[in-house]
PDB file of C-alpha atoms in Angstrom:
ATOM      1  CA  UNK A 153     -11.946  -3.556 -16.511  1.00 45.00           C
ATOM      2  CA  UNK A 154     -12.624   0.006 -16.658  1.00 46.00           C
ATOM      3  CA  UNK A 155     -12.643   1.924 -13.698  1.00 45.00           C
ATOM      4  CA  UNK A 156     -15.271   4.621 -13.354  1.00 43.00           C
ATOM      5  CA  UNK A 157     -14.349   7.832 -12.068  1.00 44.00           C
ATOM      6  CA  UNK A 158     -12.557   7.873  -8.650  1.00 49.00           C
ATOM      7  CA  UNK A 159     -14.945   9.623  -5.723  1.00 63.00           C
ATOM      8  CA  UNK A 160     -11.961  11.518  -3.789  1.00 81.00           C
ATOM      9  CA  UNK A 161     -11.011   9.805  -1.018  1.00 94.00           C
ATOM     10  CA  UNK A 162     -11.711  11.725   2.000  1.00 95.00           C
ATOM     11  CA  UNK A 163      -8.499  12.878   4.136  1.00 96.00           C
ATOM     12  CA  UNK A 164      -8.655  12.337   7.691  1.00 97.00           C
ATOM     13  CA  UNK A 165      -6.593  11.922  11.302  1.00 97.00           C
ATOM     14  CA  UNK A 166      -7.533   9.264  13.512  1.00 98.00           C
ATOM     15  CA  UNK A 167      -5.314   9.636  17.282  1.00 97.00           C
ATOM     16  CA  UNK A 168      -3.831   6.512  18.068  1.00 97.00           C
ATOM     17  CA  UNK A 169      -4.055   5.377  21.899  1.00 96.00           C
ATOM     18  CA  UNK A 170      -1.055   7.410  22.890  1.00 96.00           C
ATOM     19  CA  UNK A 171      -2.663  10.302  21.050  1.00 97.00           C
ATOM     20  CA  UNK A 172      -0.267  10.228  17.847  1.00 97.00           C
ATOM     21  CA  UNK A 173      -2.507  11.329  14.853  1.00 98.00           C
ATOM     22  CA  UNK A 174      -2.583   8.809  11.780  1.00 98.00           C
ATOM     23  CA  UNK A 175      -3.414  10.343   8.603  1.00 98.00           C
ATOM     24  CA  UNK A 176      -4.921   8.209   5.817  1.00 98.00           C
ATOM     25  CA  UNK A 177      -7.783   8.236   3.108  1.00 98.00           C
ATOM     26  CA  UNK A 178     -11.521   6.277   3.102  1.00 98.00           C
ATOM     27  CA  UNK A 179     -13.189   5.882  -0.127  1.00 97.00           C
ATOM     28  CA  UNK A 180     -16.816   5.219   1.452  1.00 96.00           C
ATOM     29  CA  UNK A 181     -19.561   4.333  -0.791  1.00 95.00           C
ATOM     30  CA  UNK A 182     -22.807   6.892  -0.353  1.00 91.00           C
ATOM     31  CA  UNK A 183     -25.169   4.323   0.241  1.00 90.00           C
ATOM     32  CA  UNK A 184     -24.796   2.646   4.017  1.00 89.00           C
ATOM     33  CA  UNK A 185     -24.636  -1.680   3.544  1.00 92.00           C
ATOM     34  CA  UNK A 186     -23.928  -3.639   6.456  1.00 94.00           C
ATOM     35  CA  UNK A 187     -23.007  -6.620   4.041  1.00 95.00           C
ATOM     36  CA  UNK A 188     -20.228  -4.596   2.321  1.00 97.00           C
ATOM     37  CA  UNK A 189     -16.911  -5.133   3.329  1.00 97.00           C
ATOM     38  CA  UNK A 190     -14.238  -2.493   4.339  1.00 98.00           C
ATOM     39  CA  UNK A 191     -10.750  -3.066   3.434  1.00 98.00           C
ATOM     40  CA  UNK A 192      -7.678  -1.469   5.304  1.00 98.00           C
ATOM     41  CA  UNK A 193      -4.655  -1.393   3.006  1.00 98.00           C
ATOM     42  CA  UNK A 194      -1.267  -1.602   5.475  1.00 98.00           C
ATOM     43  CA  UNK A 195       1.598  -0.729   3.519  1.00 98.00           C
ATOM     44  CA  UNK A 196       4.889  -2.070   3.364  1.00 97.00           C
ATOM     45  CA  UNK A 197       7.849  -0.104   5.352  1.00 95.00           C
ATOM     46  CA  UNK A 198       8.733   3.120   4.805  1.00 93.00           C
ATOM     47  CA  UNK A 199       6.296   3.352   1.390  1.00 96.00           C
ATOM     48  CA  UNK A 200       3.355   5.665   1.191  1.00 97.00           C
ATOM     49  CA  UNK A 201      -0.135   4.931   1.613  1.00 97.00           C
ATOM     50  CA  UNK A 202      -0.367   6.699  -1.893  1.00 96.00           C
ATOM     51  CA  UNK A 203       1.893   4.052  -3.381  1.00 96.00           C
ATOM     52  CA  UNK A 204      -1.608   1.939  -2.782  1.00 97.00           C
ATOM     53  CA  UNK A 205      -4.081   4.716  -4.283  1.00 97.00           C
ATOM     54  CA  UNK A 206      -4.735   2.839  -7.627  1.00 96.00           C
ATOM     55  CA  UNK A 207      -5.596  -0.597  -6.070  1.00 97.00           C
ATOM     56  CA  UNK A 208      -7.450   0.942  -3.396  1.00 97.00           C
ATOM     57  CA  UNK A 209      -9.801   2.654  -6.481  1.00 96.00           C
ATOM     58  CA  UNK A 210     -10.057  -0.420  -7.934  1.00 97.00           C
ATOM     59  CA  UNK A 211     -11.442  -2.558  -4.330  1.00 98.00           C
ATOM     60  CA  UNK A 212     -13.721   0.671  -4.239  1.00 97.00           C
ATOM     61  CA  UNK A 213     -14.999   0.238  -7.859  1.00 96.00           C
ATOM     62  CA  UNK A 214     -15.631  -3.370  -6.877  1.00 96.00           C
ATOM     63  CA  UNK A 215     -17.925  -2.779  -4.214  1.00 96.00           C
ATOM     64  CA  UNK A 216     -15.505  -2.604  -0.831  1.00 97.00           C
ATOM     65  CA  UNK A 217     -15.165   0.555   0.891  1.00 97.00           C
ATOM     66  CA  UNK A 218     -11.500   1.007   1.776  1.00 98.00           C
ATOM     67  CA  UNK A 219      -9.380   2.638   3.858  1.00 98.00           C
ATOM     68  CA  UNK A 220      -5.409   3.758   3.526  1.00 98.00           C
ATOM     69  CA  UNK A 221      -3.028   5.659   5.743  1.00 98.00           C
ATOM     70  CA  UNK A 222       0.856   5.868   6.710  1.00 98.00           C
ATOM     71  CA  UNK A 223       2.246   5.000  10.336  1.00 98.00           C
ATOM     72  CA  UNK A 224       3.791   7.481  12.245  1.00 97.00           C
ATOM     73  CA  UNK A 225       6.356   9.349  10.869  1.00 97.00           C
ATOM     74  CA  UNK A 226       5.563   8.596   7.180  1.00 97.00           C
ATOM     75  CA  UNK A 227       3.976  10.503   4.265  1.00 95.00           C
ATOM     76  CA  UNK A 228       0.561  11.532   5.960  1.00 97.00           C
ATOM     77  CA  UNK A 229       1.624  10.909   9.493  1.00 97.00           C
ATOM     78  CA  UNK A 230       4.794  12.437   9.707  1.00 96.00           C
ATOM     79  CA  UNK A 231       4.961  16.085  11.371  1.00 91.00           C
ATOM     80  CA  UNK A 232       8.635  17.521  11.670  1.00 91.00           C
ATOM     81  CA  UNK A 233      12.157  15.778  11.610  1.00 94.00           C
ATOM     82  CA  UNK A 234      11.989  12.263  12.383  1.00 96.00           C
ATOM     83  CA  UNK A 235      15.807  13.135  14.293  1.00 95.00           C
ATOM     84  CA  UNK A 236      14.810  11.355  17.570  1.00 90.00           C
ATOM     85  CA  UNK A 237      11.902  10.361  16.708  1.00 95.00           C
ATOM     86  CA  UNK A 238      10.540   7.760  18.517  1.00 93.00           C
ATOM     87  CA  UNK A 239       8.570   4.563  16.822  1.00 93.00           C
ATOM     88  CA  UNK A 240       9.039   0.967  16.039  1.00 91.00           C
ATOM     89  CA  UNK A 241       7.619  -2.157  14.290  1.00 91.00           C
ATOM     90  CA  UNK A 242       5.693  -2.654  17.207  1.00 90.00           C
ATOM     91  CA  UNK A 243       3.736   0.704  17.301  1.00 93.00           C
ATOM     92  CA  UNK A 244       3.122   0.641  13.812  1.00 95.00           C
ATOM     93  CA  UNK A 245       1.019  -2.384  14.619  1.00 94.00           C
ATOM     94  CA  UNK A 246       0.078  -2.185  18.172  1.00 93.00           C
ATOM     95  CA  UNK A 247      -0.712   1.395  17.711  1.00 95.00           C
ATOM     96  CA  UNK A 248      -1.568   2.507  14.740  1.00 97.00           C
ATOM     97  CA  UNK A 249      -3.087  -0.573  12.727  1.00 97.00           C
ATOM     98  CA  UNK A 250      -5.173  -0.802  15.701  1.00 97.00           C
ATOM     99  CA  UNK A 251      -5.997   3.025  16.108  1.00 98.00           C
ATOM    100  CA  UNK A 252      -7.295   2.404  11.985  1.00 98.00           C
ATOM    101  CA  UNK A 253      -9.053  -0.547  12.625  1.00 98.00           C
ATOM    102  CA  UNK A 254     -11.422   0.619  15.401  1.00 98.00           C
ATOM    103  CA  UNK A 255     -12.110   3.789  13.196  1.00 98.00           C
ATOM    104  CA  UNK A 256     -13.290   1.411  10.885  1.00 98.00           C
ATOM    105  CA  UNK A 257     -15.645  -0.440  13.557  1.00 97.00           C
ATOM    106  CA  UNK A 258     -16.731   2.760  14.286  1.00 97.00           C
ATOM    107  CA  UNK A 259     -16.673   4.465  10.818  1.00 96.00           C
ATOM    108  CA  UNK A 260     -18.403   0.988   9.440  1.00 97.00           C
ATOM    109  CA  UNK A 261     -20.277  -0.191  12.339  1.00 96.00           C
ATOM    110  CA  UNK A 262     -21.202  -3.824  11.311  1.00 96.00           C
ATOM    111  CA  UNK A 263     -19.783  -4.170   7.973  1.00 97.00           C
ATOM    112  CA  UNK A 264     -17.132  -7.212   7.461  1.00 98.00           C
ATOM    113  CA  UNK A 265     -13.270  -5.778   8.145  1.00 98.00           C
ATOM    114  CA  UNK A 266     -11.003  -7.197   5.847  1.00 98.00           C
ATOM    115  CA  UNK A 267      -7.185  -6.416   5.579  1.00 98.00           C
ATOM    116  CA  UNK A 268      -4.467  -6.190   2.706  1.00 98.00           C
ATOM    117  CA  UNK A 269      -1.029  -6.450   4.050  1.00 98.00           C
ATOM    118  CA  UNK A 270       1.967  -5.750   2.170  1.00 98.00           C
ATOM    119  CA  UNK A 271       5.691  -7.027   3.339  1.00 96.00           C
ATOM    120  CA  UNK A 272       5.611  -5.215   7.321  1.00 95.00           C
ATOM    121  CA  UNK A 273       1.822  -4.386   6.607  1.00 96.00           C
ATOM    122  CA  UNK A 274       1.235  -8.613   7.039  1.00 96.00           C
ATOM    123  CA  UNK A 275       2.791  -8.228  10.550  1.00 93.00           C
ATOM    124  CA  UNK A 276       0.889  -5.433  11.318  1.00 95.00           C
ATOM    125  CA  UNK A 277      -2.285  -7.322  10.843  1.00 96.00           C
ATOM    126  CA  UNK A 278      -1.214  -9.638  13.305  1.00 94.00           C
ATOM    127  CA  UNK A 279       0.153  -6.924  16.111  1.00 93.00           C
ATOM    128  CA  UNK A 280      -3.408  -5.357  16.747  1.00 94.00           C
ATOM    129  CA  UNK A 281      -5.592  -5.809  19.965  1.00 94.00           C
ATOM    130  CA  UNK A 282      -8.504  -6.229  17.317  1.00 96.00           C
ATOM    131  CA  UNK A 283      -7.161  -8.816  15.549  1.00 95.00           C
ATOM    132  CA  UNK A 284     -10.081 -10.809  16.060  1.00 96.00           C
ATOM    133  CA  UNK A 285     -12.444  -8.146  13.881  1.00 97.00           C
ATOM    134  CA  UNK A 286     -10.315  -8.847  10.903  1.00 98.00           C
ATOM    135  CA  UNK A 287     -12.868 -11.451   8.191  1.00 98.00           C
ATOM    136  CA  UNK A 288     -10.022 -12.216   5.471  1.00 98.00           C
ATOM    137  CA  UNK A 289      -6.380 -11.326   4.920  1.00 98.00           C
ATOM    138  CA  UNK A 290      -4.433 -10.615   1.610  1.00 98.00           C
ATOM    139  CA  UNK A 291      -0.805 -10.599   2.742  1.00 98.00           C
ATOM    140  CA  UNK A 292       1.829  -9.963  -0.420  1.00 98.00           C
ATOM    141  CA  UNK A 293       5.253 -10.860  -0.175  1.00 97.00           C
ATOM    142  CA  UNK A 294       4.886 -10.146   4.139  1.00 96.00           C
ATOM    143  CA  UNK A 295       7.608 -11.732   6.168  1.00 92.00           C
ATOM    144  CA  UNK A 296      10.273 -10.260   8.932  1.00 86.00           C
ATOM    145  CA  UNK A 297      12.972  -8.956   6.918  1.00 86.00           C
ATOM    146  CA  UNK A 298      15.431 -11.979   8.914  1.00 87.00           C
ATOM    147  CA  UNK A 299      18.469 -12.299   6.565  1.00 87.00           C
ATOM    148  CA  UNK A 300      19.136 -15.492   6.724  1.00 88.00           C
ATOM    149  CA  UNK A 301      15.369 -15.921   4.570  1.00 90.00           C
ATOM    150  CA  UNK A 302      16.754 -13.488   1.611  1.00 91.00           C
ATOM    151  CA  UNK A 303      16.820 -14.979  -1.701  1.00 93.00           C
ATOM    152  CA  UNK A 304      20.372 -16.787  -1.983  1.00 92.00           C
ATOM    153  CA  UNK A 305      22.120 -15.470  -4.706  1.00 93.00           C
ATOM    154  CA  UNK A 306      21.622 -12.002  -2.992  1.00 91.00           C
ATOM    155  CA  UNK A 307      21.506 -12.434   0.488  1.00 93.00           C
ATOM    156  CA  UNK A 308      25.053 -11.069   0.977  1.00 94.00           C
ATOM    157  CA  UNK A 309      24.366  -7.899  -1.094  1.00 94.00           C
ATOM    158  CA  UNK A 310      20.833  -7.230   0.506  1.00 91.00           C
ATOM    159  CA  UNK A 311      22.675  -8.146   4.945  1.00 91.00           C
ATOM    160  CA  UNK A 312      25.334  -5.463   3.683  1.00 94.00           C
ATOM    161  CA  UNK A 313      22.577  -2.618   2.521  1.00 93.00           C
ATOM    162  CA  UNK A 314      19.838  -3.193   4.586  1.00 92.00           C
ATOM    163  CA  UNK A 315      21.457  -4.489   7.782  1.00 91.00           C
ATOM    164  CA  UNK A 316      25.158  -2.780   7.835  1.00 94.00           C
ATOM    165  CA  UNK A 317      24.826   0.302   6.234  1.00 95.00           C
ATOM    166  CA  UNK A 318      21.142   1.246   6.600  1.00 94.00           C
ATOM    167  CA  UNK A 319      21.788   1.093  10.390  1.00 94.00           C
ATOM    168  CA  UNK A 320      24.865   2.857  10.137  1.00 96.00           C
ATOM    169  CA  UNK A 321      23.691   5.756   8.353  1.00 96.00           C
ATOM    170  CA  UNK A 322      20.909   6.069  10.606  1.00 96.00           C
ATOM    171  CA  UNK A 323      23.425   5.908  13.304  1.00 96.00           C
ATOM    172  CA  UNK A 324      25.002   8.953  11.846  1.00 96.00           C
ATOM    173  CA  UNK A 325      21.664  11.082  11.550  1.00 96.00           C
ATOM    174  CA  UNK A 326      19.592  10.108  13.985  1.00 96.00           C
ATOM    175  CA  UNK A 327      16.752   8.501  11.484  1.00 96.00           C
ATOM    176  CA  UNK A 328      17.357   6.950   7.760  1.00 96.00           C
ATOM    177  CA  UNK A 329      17.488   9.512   5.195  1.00 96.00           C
ATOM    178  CA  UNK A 330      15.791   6.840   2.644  1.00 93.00           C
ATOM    179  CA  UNK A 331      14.398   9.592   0.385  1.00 92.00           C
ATOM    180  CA  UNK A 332      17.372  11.576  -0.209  1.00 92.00           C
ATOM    181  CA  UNK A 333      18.928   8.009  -1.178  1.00 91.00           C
ATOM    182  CA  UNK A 334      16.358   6.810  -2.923  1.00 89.00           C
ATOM    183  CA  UNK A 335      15.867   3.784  -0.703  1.00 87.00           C
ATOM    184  CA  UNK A 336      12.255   4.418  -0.067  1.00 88.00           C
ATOM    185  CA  UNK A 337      10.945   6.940   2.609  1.00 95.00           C
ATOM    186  CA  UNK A 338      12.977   8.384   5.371  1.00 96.00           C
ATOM    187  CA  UNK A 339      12.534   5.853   8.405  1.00 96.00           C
ATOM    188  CA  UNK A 340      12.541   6.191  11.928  1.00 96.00           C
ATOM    189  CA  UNK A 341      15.492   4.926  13.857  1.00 95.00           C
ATOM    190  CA  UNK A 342      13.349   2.187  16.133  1.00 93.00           C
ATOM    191  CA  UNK A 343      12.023   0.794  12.563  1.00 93.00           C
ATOM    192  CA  UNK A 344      15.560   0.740  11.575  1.00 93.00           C
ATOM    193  CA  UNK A 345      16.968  -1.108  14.551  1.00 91.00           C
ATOM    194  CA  UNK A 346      13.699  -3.874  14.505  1.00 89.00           C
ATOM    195  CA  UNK A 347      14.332  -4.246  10.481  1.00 89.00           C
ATOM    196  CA  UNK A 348      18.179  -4.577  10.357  1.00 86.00           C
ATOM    197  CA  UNK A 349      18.059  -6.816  14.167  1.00 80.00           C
ATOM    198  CA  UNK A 350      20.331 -10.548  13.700  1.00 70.00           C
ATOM    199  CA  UNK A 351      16.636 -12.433  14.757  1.00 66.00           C
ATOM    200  CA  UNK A 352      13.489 -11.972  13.453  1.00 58.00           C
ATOM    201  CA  UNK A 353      11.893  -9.582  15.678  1.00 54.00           C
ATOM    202  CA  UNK A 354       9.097 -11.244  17.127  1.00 51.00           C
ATOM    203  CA  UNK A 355      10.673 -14.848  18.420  1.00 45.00           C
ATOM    204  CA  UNK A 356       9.120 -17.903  19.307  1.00 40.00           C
ATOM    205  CA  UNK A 357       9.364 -16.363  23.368  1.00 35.00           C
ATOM    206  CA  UNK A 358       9.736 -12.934  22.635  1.00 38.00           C
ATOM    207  CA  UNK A 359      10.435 -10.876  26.401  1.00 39.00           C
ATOM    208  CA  UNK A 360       9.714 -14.377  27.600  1.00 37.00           C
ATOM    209  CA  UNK A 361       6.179 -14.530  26.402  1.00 42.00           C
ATOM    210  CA  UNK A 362       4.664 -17.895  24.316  1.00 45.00           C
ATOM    211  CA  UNK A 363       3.542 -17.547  20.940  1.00 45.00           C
ATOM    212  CA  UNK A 364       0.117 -18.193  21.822  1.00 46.00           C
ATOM    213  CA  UNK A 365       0.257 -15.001  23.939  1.00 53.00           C
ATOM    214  CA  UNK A 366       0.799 -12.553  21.150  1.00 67.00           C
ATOM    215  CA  UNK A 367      -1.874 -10.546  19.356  1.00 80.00           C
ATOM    216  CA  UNK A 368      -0.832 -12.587  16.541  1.00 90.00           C
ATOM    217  CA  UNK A 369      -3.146 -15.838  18.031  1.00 88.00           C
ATOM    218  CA  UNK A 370      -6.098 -13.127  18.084  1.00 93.00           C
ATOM    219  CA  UNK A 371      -6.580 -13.404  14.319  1.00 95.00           C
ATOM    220  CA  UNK A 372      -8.627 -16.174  13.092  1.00 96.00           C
ATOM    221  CA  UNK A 373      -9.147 -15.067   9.679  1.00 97.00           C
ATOM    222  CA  UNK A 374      -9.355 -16.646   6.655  1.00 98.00           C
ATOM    223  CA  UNK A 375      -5.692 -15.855   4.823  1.00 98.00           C
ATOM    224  CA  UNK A 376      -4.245 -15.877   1.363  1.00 98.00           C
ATOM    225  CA  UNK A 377      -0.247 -15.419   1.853  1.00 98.00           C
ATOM    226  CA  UNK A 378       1.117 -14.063  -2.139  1.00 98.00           C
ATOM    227  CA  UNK A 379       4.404 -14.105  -2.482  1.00 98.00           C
ATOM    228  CA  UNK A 380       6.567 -14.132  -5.979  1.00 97.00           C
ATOM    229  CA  UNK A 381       9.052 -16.170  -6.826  1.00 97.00           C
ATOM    230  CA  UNK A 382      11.724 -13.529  -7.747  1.00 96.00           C
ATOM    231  CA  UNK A 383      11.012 -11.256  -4.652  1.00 96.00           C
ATOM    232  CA  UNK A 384      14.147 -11.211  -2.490  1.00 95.00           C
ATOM    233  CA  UNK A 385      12.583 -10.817   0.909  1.00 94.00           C
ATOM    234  CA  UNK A 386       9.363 -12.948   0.377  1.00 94.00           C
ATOM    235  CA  UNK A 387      11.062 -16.672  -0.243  1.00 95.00           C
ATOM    236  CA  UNK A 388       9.261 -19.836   0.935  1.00 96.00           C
ATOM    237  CA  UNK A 389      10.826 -19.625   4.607  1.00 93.00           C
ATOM    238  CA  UNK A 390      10.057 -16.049   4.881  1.00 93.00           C
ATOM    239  CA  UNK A 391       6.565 -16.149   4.419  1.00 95.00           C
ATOM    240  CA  UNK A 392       6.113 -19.295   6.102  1.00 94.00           C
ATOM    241  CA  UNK A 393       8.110 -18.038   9.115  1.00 91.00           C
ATOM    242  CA  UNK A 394       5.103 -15.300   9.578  1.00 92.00           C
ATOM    243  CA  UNK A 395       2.251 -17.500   8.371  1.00 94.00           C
ATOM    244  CA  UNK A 396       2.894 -19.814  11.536  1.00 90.00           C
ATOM    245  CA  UNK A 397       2.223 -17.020  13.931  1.00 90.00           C
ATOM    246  CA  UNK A 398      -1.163 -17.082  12.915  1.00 93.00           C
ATOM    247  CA  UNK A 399      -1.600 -20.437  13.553  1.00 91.00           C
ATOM    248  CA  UNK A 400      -5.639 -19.533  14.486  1.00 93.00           C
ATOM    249  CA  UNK A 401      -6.174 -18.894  10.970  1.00 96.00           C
ATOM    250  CA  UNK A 402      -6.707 -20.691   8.057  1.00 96.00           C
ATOM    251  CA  UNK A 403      -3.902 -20.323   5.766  1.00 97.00           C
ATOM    252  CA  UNK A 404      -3.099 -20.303   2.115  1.00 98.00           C
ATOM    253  CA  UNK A 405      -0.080 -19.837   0.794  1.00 98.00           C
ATOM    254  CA  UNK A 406       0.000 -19.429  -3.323  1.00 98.00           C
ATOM    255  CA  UNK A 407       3.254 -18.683  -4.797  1.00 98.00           C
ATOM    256  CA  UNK A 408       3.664 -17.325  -8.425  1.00 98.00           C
ATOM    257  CA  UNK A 409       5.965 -17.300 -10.581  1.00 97.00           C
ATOM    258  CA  UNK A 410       6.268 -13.852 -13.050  1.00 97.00           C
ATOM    259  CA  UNK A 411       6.313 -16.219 -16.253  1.00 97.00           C
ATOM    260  CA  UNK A 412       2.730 -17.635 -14.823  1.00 97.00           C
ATOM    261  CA  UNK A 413       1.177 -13.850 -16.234  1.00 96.00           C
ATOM    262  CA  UNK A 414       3.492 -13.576 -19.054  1.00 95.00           C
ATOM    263  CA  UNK A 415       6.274 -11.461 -17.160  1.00 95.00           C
ATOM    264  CA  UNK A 416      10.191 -12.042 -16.690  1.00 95.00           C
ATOM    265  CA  UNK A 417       9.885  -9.783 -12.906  1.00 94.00           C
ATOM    266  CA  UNK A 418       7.521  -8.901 -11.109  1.00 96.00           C
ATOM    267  CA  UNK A 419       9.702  -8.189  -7.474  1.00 93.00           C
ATOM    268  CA  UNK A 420       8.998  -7.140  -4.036  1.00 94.00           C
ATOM    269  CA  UNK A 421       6.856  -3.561  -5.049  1.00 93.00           C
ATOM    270  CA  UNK A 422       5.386  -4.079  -8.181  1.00 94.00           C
ATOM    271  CA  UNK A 423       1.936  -5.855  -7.500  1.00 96.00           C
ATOM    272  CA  UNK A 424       0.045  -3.001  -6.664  1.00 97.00           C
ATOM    273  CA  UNK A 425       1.313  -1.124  -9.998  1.00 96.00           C
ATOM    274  CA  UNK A 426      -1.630  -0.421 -12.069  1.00 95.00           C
ATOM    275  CA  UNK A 427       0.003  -2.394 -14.527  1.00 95.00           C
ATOM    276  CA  UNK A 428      -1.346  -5.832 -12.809  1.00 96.00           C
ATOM    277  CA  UNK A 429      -5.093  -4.813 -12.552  1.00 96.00           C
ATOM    278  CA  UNK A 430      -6.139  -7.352 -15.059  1.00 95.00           C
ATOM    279  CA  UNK A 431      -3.213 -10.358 -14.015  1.00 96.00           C
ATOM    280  CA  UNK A 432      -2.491 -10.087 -10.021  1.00 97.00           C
ATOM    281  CA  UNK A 433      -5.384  -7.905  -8.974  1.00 98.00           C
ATOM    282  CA  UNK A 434      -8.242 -10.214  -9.293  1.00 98.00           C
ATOM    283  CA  UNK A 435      -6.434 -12.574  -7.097  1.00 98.00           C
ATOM    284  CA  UNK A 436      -6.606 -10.815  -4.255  1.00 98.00           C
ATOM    285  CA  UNK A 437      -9.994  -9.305  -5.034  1.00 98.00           C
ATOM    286  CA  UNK A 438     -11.298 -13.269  -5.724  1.00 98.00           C
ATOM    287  CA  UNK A 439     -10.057 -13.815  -2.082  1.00 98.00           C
ATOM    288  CA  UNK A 440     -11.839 -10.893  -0.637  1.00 98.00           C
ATOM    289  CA  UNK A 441     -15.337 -11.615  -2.016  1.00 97.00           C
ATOM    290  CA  UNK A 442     -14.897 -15.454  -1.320  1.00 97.00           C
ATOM    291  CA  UNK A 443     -12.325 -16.373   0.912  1.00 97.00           C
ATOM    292  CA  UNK A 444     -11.252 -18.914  -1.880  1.00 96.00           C
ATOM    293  CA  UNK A 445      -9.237 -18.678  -5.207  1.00 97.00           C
ATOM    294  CA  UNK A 446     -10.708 -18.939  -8.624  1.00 95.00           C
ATOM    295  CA  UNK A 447      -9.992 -22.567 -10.449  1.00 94.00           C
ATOM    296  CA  UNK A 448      -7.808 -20.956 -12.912  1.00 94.00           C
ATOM    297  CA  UNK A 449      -5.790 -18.769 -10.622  1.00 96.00           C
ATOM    298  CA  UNK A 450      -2.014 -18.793 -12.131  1.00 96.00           C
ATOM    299  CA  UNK A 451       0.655 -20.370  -9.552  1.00 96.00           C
ATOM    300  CA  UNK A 452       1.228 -22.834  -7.024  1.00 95.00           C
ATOM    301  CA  UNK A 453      -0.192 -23.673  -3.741  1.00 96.00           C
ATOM    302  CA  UNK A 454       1.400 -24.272  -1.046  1.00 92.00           C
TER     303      UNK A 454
END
């Protein structure tokens, strides 16, 4: 389809309960409608909120108002040297999803909340104290990062980078220098030490707690879990391992192949490439409007 032209997001800070300010965008329709849905994009880790721009035009030019923004200490919610900074997996959710999704039951009073998580941004969805607002969930590729669920004939390359030497070098400077390497943005050490941890980070009992008795059990949304067959981090156990923590939800699981839309990769980053607006896209905007998948939707279900 052809877009029309983008209305500029506007820019904004929203403080998060300990007062950290979260920068993001909101592409708002001018016209108030309670029956029009706002999505909150939650990126992956350590990748811009920008990274999402283009899909976030296209929800916007399909009716949704939407809403985009970086955790603390990334792109537009990073202020100084992340050298001591302090942050984790679990303020990223707990803190700043949450601070972005009551701006959005105050910014949208009424309107359907609906969230699009991608890799980390799926967990985040689940971390929230308002879990419970959230209508429908688009996760792509989301699972934990737990090595032992990496694609097999790479799992020993990808425990080595992400889980020997990504800690190590943070070690050395205090935070992960991921831009100067080109290993996505620079990373704060706490997200470091929850992504490259032996365990998934948030156990069955995690600090002795049940699963039942995480924010997690709050969300009883209706979910579409994507995942691609050649993404490294999002195999079948990965994204299954996350999709049982929201066992209050219904849950979807559709797995596609990159021959299924004429394509020999597709990966862990490419779906929201601009590139997929007329083969991935609708997927995820079918599940939005609906809650359900169209009959011709490529891949399987799981």
């Amino acid at each position: 389809m052809n877009l029309p032209t983008r209305l500029h997001p506007e820019a904004f800070r929203e403080p998060a309960a300990d007062n950290y300010p979260i920068g993001g965008f909101t592409w708002r329709h001018i016209r108030t409608d309670i029956k029009r849905p706002v999505v909150i994009i939650n990126a992956a880790t350590s990748v811009r909120c920008r990274h999402y721009s283009r899909f976030a035009d296209y929800l916007f030019a399909n009716g949704f108002d939407v809403i985009t923004y970086d955790y603390r200490g990334i792109g537009e919610s990073r202020s100084g040297s992340l050298r001591g900074f302090k942050a984790s997996w679990s303020d990223w959710g707990r803190l700043d999803f949450e601070a972005i999704m009551q701006r959005a039951q105050r910014e949208f009073a009424g309107q359907p909340i609906d969230v699009v998580g991608h890799s980390f941004g799926g967990c985040a969805a689940g971390l929230g104290a308002s879990g419970a607002a959230i209508r429908r969930l688009v996760t792509v590729g989301a699972q934990f990062a737990y090595w032992r669920d990496y694609q097999a004939n790479g799992r020993w390359r990808m425990l080595a980078k992400w889980h020997l030497v990504m800690p190590l070098v943070t070690a050395v400077c205090g935070y992960f220098p991921g831009k100067r390497l080109g290993w996505l943005e620079d990373t704060p050490a706490g997200v470091v030490r929850d992504w490259s941890s032996p365990t998934p980070t948030y156990q069955t009992r995690p600090s002795g707690r049940a699963l039942g008795e995480l924010p997690f059990a709050r969300v009883k949304a209706q979910i579409l879990a994507i995942s691609i067959t050649d993404d490294p981090f999002g195999t079948v156990p990965a994204i299954e391992r996350l999709l049982d923590y929201f066992h209050a939800s219904e849950r979807l699981h559709l797995r596609i192949a990159p021959t299924d839309i004429g394509e020999e990769a597709v990966g862990h980053f490419a779906f929201f490439r601009s590139e997929y607006q007329d083969r991935l896209w609708p997927i995820a905007l079918t599940w939005l409007q609906h809650g359900q998948l169209a009959a011709d939707t490529p891949g399987a279900r799981l």
